[in-house]
CSV table of C-alpha atoms in Angstrom, one decimal:
chain,number,residue,atom,x,y,z
A,1,UNK,CA,7.0,25.8,-12.7
A,2,UNK,CA,3.7,26.1,-10.8
A,3,UNK,CA,2.2,24.2,-8.0
A,4,UNK,CA,-0.9,22.1,-8.6
A,5,UNK,CA,-3.6,21.1,-6.1
A,6,UNK,CA,-4.7,17.6,-5.4
A,7,UNK,CA,-7.9,16.7,-3.8
A,8,UNK,CA,-8.2,14.1,-1.0
A,9,UNK,CA,-11.4,12.3,-0.6
A,10,UNK,CA,-14.0,13.9,1.6
A,11,UNK,CA,-15.9,12.3,4.5
A,12,UNK,CA,-13.0,11.2,6.7
A,13,UNK,CA,-10.3,8.6,6.5
A,14,UNK,CA,-10.5,5.6,4.1
A,15,UNK,CA,-9.6,3.4,7.1
A,16,UNK,CA,-11.8,2.8,10.1
A,17,UNK,CA,-9.9,4.7,12.8
A,18,UNK,CA,-11.9,5.3,16.0
A,19,UNK,CA,-9.2,6.6,18.2
A,20,UNK,CA,-9.5,10.4,18.0
A,21,UNK,CA,-5.9,11.3,18.6
A,22,UNK,CA,-4.7,8.7,16.0
A,23,UNK,CA,-7.2,9.9,13.5
A,24,UNK,CA,-6.1,13.5,14.0
A,25,UNK,CA,-2.4,12.6,13.5
A,26,UNK,CA,-3.2,10.6,10.3
A,27,UNK,CA,-5.4,13.5,8.9
A,28,UNK,CA,-2.6,15.9,9.5
A,29,UNK,CA,0.1,13.8,7.9
A,30,UNK,CA,-2.2,12.9,5.0
A,31,UNK,CA,-2.4,16.6,4.3
A,32,UNK,CA,1.4,16.7,4.2
A,33,UNK,CA,1.3,13.8,1.7
A,34,UNK,CA,-1.2,15.7,-0.5
A,35,UNK,CA,1.0,18.8,-0.5
A,36,UNK,CA,4.1,16.7,-1.4
A,37,UNK,CA,2.2,14.8,-4.2
A,38,UNK,CA,1.1,18.1,-5.7
A,39,UNK,CA,4.8,19.1,-6.0
A,40,UNK,CA,6.0,15.8,-7.3
A,41,UNK,CA,3.8,15.9,-10.4
A,42,UNK,CA,5.0,19.3,-11.5
A,43,UNK,CA,7.0,19.2,-14.8
A,44,UNK,CA,9.0,21.8,-16.6
A,45,UNK,CA,6.2,21.8,-19.1
A,46,UNK,CA,2.7,22.9,-18.1
A,47,UNK,CA,1.2,20.4,-20.5
A,48,UNK,CA,2.8,17.5,-18.8
A,49,UNK,CA,1.9,19.0,-15.4
A,50,UNK,CA,-1.7,19.2,-16.4
A,51,UNK,CA,-1.8,15.6,-17.6
A,52,UNK,CA,0.1,14.2,-14.6
A,53,UNK,CA,-2.0,16.0,-12.0
A,54,UNK,CA,-5.3,15.2,-13.7
A,55,UNK,CA,-6.2,12.0,-11.8
A,56,UNK,CA,-4.6,13.2,-8.5
A,57,UNK,CA,-6.7,16.3,-8.7
A,58,UNK,CA,-9.8,14.1,-9.3
A,59,UNK,CA,-9.4,12.8,-5.8
A,60,UNK,CA,-9.5,9.2,-4.6
A,61,UNK,CA,-9.5,7.6,-1.2
A,62,UNK,CA,-5.7,7.7,-0.8
A,63,UNK,CA,-5.9,4.3,0.8
A,64,UNK,CA,-2.3,3.2,0.0
A,65,UNK,CA,-0.6,6.3,1.5
A,66,UNK,CA,-2.9,6.2,4.5
A,67,UNK,CA,-1.9,2.6,5.1
A,68,UNK,CA,1.8,3.7,5.0
A,69,UNK,CA,1.0,6.4,7.6
A,70,UNK,CA,-0.9,4.0,9.8
A,71,UNK,CA,1.7,1.2,9.6
A,72,UNK,CA,4.4,3.8,10.5
A,73,UNK,CA,2.5,4.3,13.8
A,74,UNK,CA,3.6,0.8,14.8
A,75,UNK,CA,7.2,2.1,14.9
A,76,UNK,CA,9.2,4.5,16.9
A,77,UNK,CA,9.4,7.4,14.4
A,78,UNK,CA,6.0,7.6,12.6
A,79,UNK,CA,6.5,11.3,11.7
A,80,UNK,CA,9.8,10.8,9.9
A,81,UNK,CA,10.1,12.6,6.5
A,82,UNK,CA,10.9,9.2,4.9
A,83,UNK,CA,7.3,8.0,5.8
A,84,UNK,CA,5.8,10.9,3.8
A,85,UNK,CA,8.1,10.1,0.8
A,86,UNK,CA,7.2,6.4,1.0
A,87,UNK,CA,3.5,7.4,1.0
A,88,UNK,CA,4.0,9.5,-2.1
A,89,UNK,CA,5.9,6.6,-3.8
A,90,UNK,CA,3.0,4.2,-3.5
A,91,UNK,CA,0.4,6.7,-4.5
A,92,UNK,CA,2.4,7.8,-7.6
A,93,UNK,CA,2.8,4.2,-8.5
A,94,UNK,CA,-0.9,3.5,-8.1
A,95,UNK,CA,-2.0,6.5,-10.0
A,96,UNK,CA,0.5,5.8,-12.8
A,97,UNK,CA,-1.0,2.3,-13.1
A,98,UNK,CA,-4.5,3.8,-13.4
A,99,UNK,CA,-3.5,5.8,-16.5
A,100,UNK,CA,-2.4,2.5,-18.1
A,101,UNK,CA,-5.4,0.6,-16.9
A,102,UNK,CA,-7.7,3.1,-18.5
A,103,UNK,CA,-6.0,2.7,-21.9
A,104,UNK,CA,-6.2,-1.1,-21.6
A,105,UNK,CA,-9.9,-0.9,-20.6
A,106,UNK,CA,-10.7,1.9,-23.1
A,107,UNK,CA,-12.3,3.7,-20.1
A,108,UNK,CA,-13.9,7.1,-20.5
A,109,UNK,CA,-14.2,8.0,-16.9
A,110,UNK,CA,-12.0,7.7,-13.8
A,111,UNK,CA,-13.0,9.0,-10.3
A,112,UNK,CA,-15.9,10.9,-11.9
A,113,UNK,CA,-13.8,12.8,-14.3
A,114,UNK,CA,-12.7,12.2,-17.9
A,115,UNK,CA,-9.9,9.6,-18.1
A,116,UNK,CA,-6.6,10.9,-19.5
A,117,UNK,CA,-7.0,8.8,-22.7
A,118,UNK,CA,-10.5,10.3,-23.2
A,119,UNK,CA,-9.4,13.9,-22.5
A,120,UNK,CA,-6.2,13.6,-24.5
A,121,UNK,CA,-5.4,10.3,-26.2
A,122,UNK,CA,-3.8,6.9,-25.5
A,123,UNK,CA,-0.3,8.0,-26.2
A,124,UNK,CA,-0.5,10.9,-23.7
A,125,UNK,CA,-2.1,8.6,-21.1
A,126,UNK,CA,0.6,6.0,-21.5
A,127,UNK,CA,3.5,8.4,-21.4
A,128,UNK,CA,1.9,10.3,-18.4
A,129,UNK,CA,1.7,7.0,-16.5
A,130,UNK,CA,5.4,6.4,-17.4
A,131,UNK,CA,6.2,9.9,-16.1
A,132,UNK,CA,4.5,9.1,-12.8
A,133,UNK,CA,6.4,5.9,-12.5
A,134,UNK,CA,9.6,7.8,-13.1
A,135,UNK,CA,8.8,10.3,-10.4
A,136,UNK,CA,8.0,7.4,-8.1
A,137,UNK,CA,11.4,5.8,-8.8
A,138,UNK,CA,13.2,9.1,-8.3
A,139,UNK,CA,11.6,9.4,-4.8
A,140,UNK,CA,12.4,5.8,-4.0
A,141,UNK,CA,16.1,6.3,-4.8
A,142,UNK,CA,16.2,8.8,-1.9
A,143,UNK,CA,14.9,6.1,0.4
A,144,UNK,CA,18.0,3.9,-0.2
A,145,UNK,CA,19.0,0.8,-2.2
A,146,UNK,CA,16.7,-1.7,-0.3
A,147,UNK,CA,13.7,0.5,-1.0
A,148,UNK,CA,14.7,0.5,-4.7
A,149,UNK,CA,14.8,-3.3,-4.7
A,150,UNK,CA,11.4,-3.5,-2.9
A,151,UNK,CA,9.9,-1.0,-5.4
A,152,UNK,CA,11.3,-2.8,-8.4
A,153,UNK,CA,9.9,-6.2,-7.2
A,154,UNK,CA,6.5,-4.6,-6.5
A,155,UNK,CA,6.4,-2.9,-9.8
A,156,UNK,CA,7.3,-6.1,-11.6
A,157,UNK,CA,4.5,-8.0,-9.8
A,158,UNK,CA,2.0,-5.2,-10.6
A,159,UNK,CA,2.8,-5.3,-14.3
A,160,UNK,CA,2.8,-9.1,-14.4
A,161,UNK,CA,-0.7,-9.0,-12.9
A,162,UNK,CA,-1.8,-6.5,-15.5
A,163,UNK,CA,-0.4,-8.7,-18.3
A,164,UNK,CA,-1.9,-11.9,-16.8
A,165,UNK,CA,-5.3,-10.2,-16.8
A,166,UNK,CA,-5.2,-10.0,-20.6
A,167,UNK,CA,-4.1,-13.6,-21.0
A,168,UNK,CA,-6.6,-16.5,-20.6
A,169,UNK,CA,-5.5,-19.3,-18.3
A,170,UNK,CA,-3.7,-22.3,-19.9
A,171,UNK,CA,-5.8,-25.4,-20.7
A,172,UNK,CA,-4.3,-27.2,-17.7
A,173,UNK,CA,-4.6,-24.2,-15.4
A,174,UNK,CA,-7.3,-23.5,-12.8
A,175,UNK,CA,-9.1,-20.3,-14.0
A,176,UNK,CA,-9.8,-19.3,-10.4
A,177,UNK,CA,-6.1,-19.7,-9.4
A,178,UNK,CA,-5.1,-17.7,-12.5
A,179,UNK,CA,-7.5,-14.9,-11.4
A,180,UNK,CA,-6.2,-14.9,-7.8
A,181,UNK,CA,-2.7,-14.5,-9.2
A,182,UNK,CA,-3.9,-11.5,-11.2
A,183,UNK,CA,-5.5,-9.9,-8.1
A,184,UNK,CA,-2.4,-10.6,-6.0
A,185,UNK,CA,-0.2,-8.9,-8.6
A,186,UNK,CA,-2.4,-6.0,-9.6
A,187,UNK,CA,-3.8,-5.1,-6.1
A,188,UNK,CA,-2.1,-7.1,-3.3
A,189,UNK,CA,1.5,-6.3,-4.2
A,190,UNK,CA,1.3,-2.5,-3.8
A,191,UNK,CA,-0.9,-2.6,-0.7
A,192,UNK,CA,1.6,-5.1,0.9
A,193,UNK,CA,4.4,-2.6,0.0
A,194,UNK,CA,2.5,0.3,1.5
A,195,UNK,CA,2.3,-1.5,4.8
A,196,UNK,CA,5.9,-2.6,4.5
A,197,UNK,CA,7.2,0.9,3.8
A,198,UNK,CA,5.2,2.4,6.7
A,199,UNK,CA,6.6,-0.1,9.1
A,200,UNK,CA,10.2,0.1,7.7
A,201,UNK,CA,10.5,3.9,7.6
A,202,UNK,CA,8.4,4.4,10.8
A,203,UNK,CA,11.1,2.4,12.7
A,204,UNK,CA,9.1,-0.8,13.5
A,205,UNK,CA,10.8,-4.1,14.3
A,206,UNK,CA,11.6,-6.6,11.6
A,207,UNK,CA,8.9,-8.9,13.0
A,208,UNK,CA,6.2,-6.2,12.8
A,209,UNK,CA,7.4,-5.2,9.3
A,210,UNK,CA,7.0,-8.8,8.0
A,211,UNK,CA,3.6,-9.2,9.7
A,212,UNK,CA,2.3,-5.9,8.2
A,213,UNK,CA,3.6,-6.8,4.8
A,214,UNK,CA,1.8,-10.2,4.8
A,215,UNK,CA,-1.3,-8.4,6.3
A,216,UNK,CA,-1.3,-5.9,3.4
A,217,UNK,CA,-1.0,-8.5,0.8
A,218,UNK,CA,-4.0,-10.6,2.2
A,219,UNK,CA,-6.3,-7.7,3.1
A,220,UNK,CA,-5.5,-6.0,-0.3
A,221,UNK,CA,-6.6,-9.0,-2.2
A,222,UNK,CA,-9.6,-9.6,0.0
A,223,UNK,CA,-10.7,-6.0,-0.6
A,224,UNK,CA,-10.7,-6.5,-4.4
A,225,UNK,CA,-12.5,-9.9,-4.0
A,226,UNK,CA,-15.2,-8.2,-1.9
A,227,UNK,CA,-15.6,-5.8,-4.8
A,228,UNK,CA,-16.3,-8.8,-7.0
A,229,UNK,CA,-19.1,-9.9,-4.6
A,230,UNK,CA,-20.6,-6.4,-4.6
A,231,UNK,CA,-20.7,-6.4,-8.4
A,232,UNK,CA,-23.3,-9.2,-8.2
A,233,UNK,CA,-25.0,-8.6,-4.9
A,234,UNK,CA,-25.5,-4.9,-4.6
A,235,UNK,CA,-28.6,-3.1,-5.6
A,236,UNK,CA,-28.5,0.0,-7.7
A,237,UNK,CA,-27.0,2.9,-5.8
A,238,UNK,CA,-26.2,0.8,-2.7
A,239,UNK,CA,-22.5,0.4,-3.5
A,240,UNK,CA,-22.0,3.4,-5.8
A,241,UNK,CA,-21.7,1.3,-8.9
A,242,UNK,CA,-24.1,-0.3,-11.3
A,243,UNK,CA,-24.8,-3.9,-10.4
A,244,UNK,CA,-23.3,-6.4,-12.7
A,245,UNK,CA,-20.9,-4.1,-14.5
A,246,UNK,CA,-18.1,-6.6,-14.5
A,247,UNK,CA,-20.5,-9.3,-15.4
A,248,UNK,CA,-21.8,-7.3,-18.4
A,249,UNK,CA,-18.3,-6.6,-19.6
A,250,UNK,CA,-17.2,-10.3,-19.3
A,251,UNK,CA,-14.7,-9.5,-16.6
A,252,UNK,CA,-14.0,-12.7,-14.6
A,253,UNK,CA,-14.7,-12.3,-10.9
A,254,UNK,CA,-14.6,-14.6,-7.8
A,255,UNK,CA,-18.3,-15.6,-7.7
A,256,UNK,CA,-18.6,-16.0,-11.4
A,257,UNK,CA,-15.5,-18.3,-11.6
A,258,UNK,CA,-16.8,-20.3,-8.6
A,259,UNK,CA,-20.2,-20.7,-10.4
A,260,UNK,CA,-18.5,-21.7,-13.6
A,261,UNK,CA,-16.6,-24.5,-11.7
A,262,UNK,CA,-19.9,-26.0,-10.6
A,263,UNK,CA,-20.7,-29.4,-12.1
A,264,UNK,CA,-24.4,-29.3,-11.1
A,265,UNK,CA,-26.6,-30.0,-14.1
A,266,UNK,CA,-29.0,-27.3,-12.8
A,267,UNK,CA,-26.4,-24.7,-13.6
A,268,UNK,CA,-26.6,-25.4,-17.4
A,269,UNK,CA,-28.6,-22.3,-18.1
A,270,UNK,CA,-26.3,-20.1,-16.1
A,271,UNK,CA,-23.2,-21.5,-17.8
A,272,UNK,CA,-24.9,-20.9,-21.2
A,273,UNK,CA,-25.5,-17.3,-20.3
A,274,UNK,CA,-22.0,-16.7,-18.9
A,275,UNK,CA,-20.6,-18.2,-22.2
A,276,UNK,CA,-22.7,-15.8,-24.3
A,277,UNK,CA,-23.3,-12.1,-24.9
A,278,UNK,CA,-24.2,-10.4,-21.6
A,279,UNK,CA,-24.5,-6.9,-23.2
A,280,UNK,CA,-28.1,-7.9,-24.0
A,281,UNK,CA,-30.2,-6.5,-21.1
A,282,UNK,CA,-32.5,-9.5,-20.8
A,283,UNK,CA,-29.7,-12.0,-20.7
A,284,UNK,CA,-27.7,-9.9,-18.3
A,285,UNK,CA,-30.7,-9.6,-15.9
A,286,UNK,CA,-31.3,-13.3,-16.0
A,287,UNK,CA,-27.6,-14.1,-15.4
A,288,UNK,CA,-27.5,-11.6,-12.5
A,289,UNK,CA,-30.6,-13.2,-10.9
A,290,UNK,CA,-29.2,-16.7,-11.2
A,291,UNK,CA,-25.9,-15.7,-9.7
A,292,UNK,CA,-27.5,-14.0,-6.8
A,293,UNK,CA,-29.2,-17.3,-5.9
A,294,UNK,CA,-26.2,-19.5,-6.6
A,295,UNK,CA,-24.2,-21.2,-3.8
A,296,UNK,CA,-21.1,-19.6,-5.3
A,297,UNK,CA,-22.1,-16.3,-3.7
A,298,UNK,CA,-21.9,-17.9,-0.2
A,299,UNK,CA,-18.6,-19.6,-1.2
A,300,UNK,CA,-17.1,-16.3,-2.3
A,301,UNK,CA,-18.2,-14.6,0.9
A,302,UNK,CA,-16.8,-17.4,3.0
A,303,UNK,CA,-13.5,-17.2,1.1
A,304,UNK,CA,-13.2,-13.4,1.7
A,305,UNK,CA,-14.1,-13.8,5.4
A,306,UNK,CA,-11.5,-16.5,5.8
A,307,UNK,CA,-8.9,-14.3,4.2
A,308,UNK,CA,-9.8,-11.3,6.4
A,309,UNK,CA,-9.5,-13.5,9.5
A,310,UNK,CA,-6.1,-14.7,8.3
A,311,UNK,CA,-5.0,-11.1,7.9
A,312,UNK,CA,-6.2,-10.3,11.5
A,313,UNK,CA,-4.2,-13.2,12.9
A,314,UNK,CA,-1.0,-11.7,11.6
A,315,UNK,CA,-1.6,-8.6,13.7
A,316,UNK,CA,-0.7,-10.4,16.9
A,317,UNK,CA,2.8,-9.3,16.2
A,318,UNK,CA,1.7,-5.7,17.0
A,319,UNK,CA,1.1,-4.5,20.6
A,320,UNK,CA,-2.5,-4.0,21.6
A,321,UNK,CA,-3.7,-0.4,21.0
A,322,UNK,CA,-5.4,1.9,18.5
A,323,UNK,CA,-3.1,1.0,15.5
A,324,UNK,CA,-3.8,-2.7,15.8
A,325,UNK,CA,-7.5,-2.0,16.4
A,326,UNK,CA,-7.7,0.1,13.3
A,327,UNK,CA,-6.0,-2.6,11.2
A,328,UNK,CA,-8.3,-5.3,12.6
A,329,UNK,CA,-11.4,-3.1,12.0
A,330,UNK,CA,-10.3,-2.7,8.4
A,331,UNK,CA,-10.1,-6.4,7.9
A,332,UNK,CA,-13.6,-6.8,9.4
A,333,UNK,CA,-14.9,-4.1,7.1
A,334,UNK,CA,-13.4,-5.9,4.1
A,335,UNK,CA,-15.1,-9.1,5.2
A,336,UNK,CA,-18.6,-7.7,5.3
A,337,UNK,CA,-18.5,-4.5,3.3
A,338,UNK,CA,-21.5,-3.4,1.3
A,339,UNK,CA,-19.9,-0.3,-0.4
């Protein structure tokens, strides 16, 4: 078997850590996580190793393992080996889900590289995702039965969110509530577990663990919802993605669903566009312009700001200091982010 190399994102940490000593510790431990991840995706078969390491080597922000490491700083043993293992568990789970996501979305690119389904095929991509889930479960078993239970519940929520995303809301169901459940499952669940694992295996109190779990769920969902706003509001190149990509593909997002819920007769043209084909450039541009001027954009921003504030309030369970400050700063960034 041979070792593979993964590539952490450049340009500093994915979380706003201003305390130099804390940032240095996190950078050092994140390198240990990178090294461990590279070993965990090695298979007896080079072909499987290449497929399993493909997206890890493409980089990524490593936000989830970093949150594990930061949450562990709220406990008495942040440098325990279990913290590194837990960080690997959440990242392997996340990356495994990306392989499946790309098959569902028929995506050609992921993290600037060919998606696994484009480079190989759907079967290889699906089975590689399964392989990563299996490696994640193997690691979790070493963390004890309670960690196995937490991981199983998290994985169930993540998959339920992925399934719900493919199913339209029932006739008597609020489409916005349906979408928020998708976001909570697909995104919030694993970020909540990242914070929970860090606190648990870093030796934090039960009160802190519960607070950080709730914080992770809320701020994780808010981060995805702020992405929704950026899809409409950002100009080309400002956020690193083409404006209106989700809109063009018919993907429901927070501001679009809020605009759809409007009963204002003046929104008739916007509703007509949203119900039609937005792959047409002219229709897409018109819908994007109408959405940018719509009150739903302000409503969506207010919702995300309120959720970020709610997340920050939970952090009163932590003592004042650089860890709490970093988590509060991240909630603030989520609330007003432009990239």
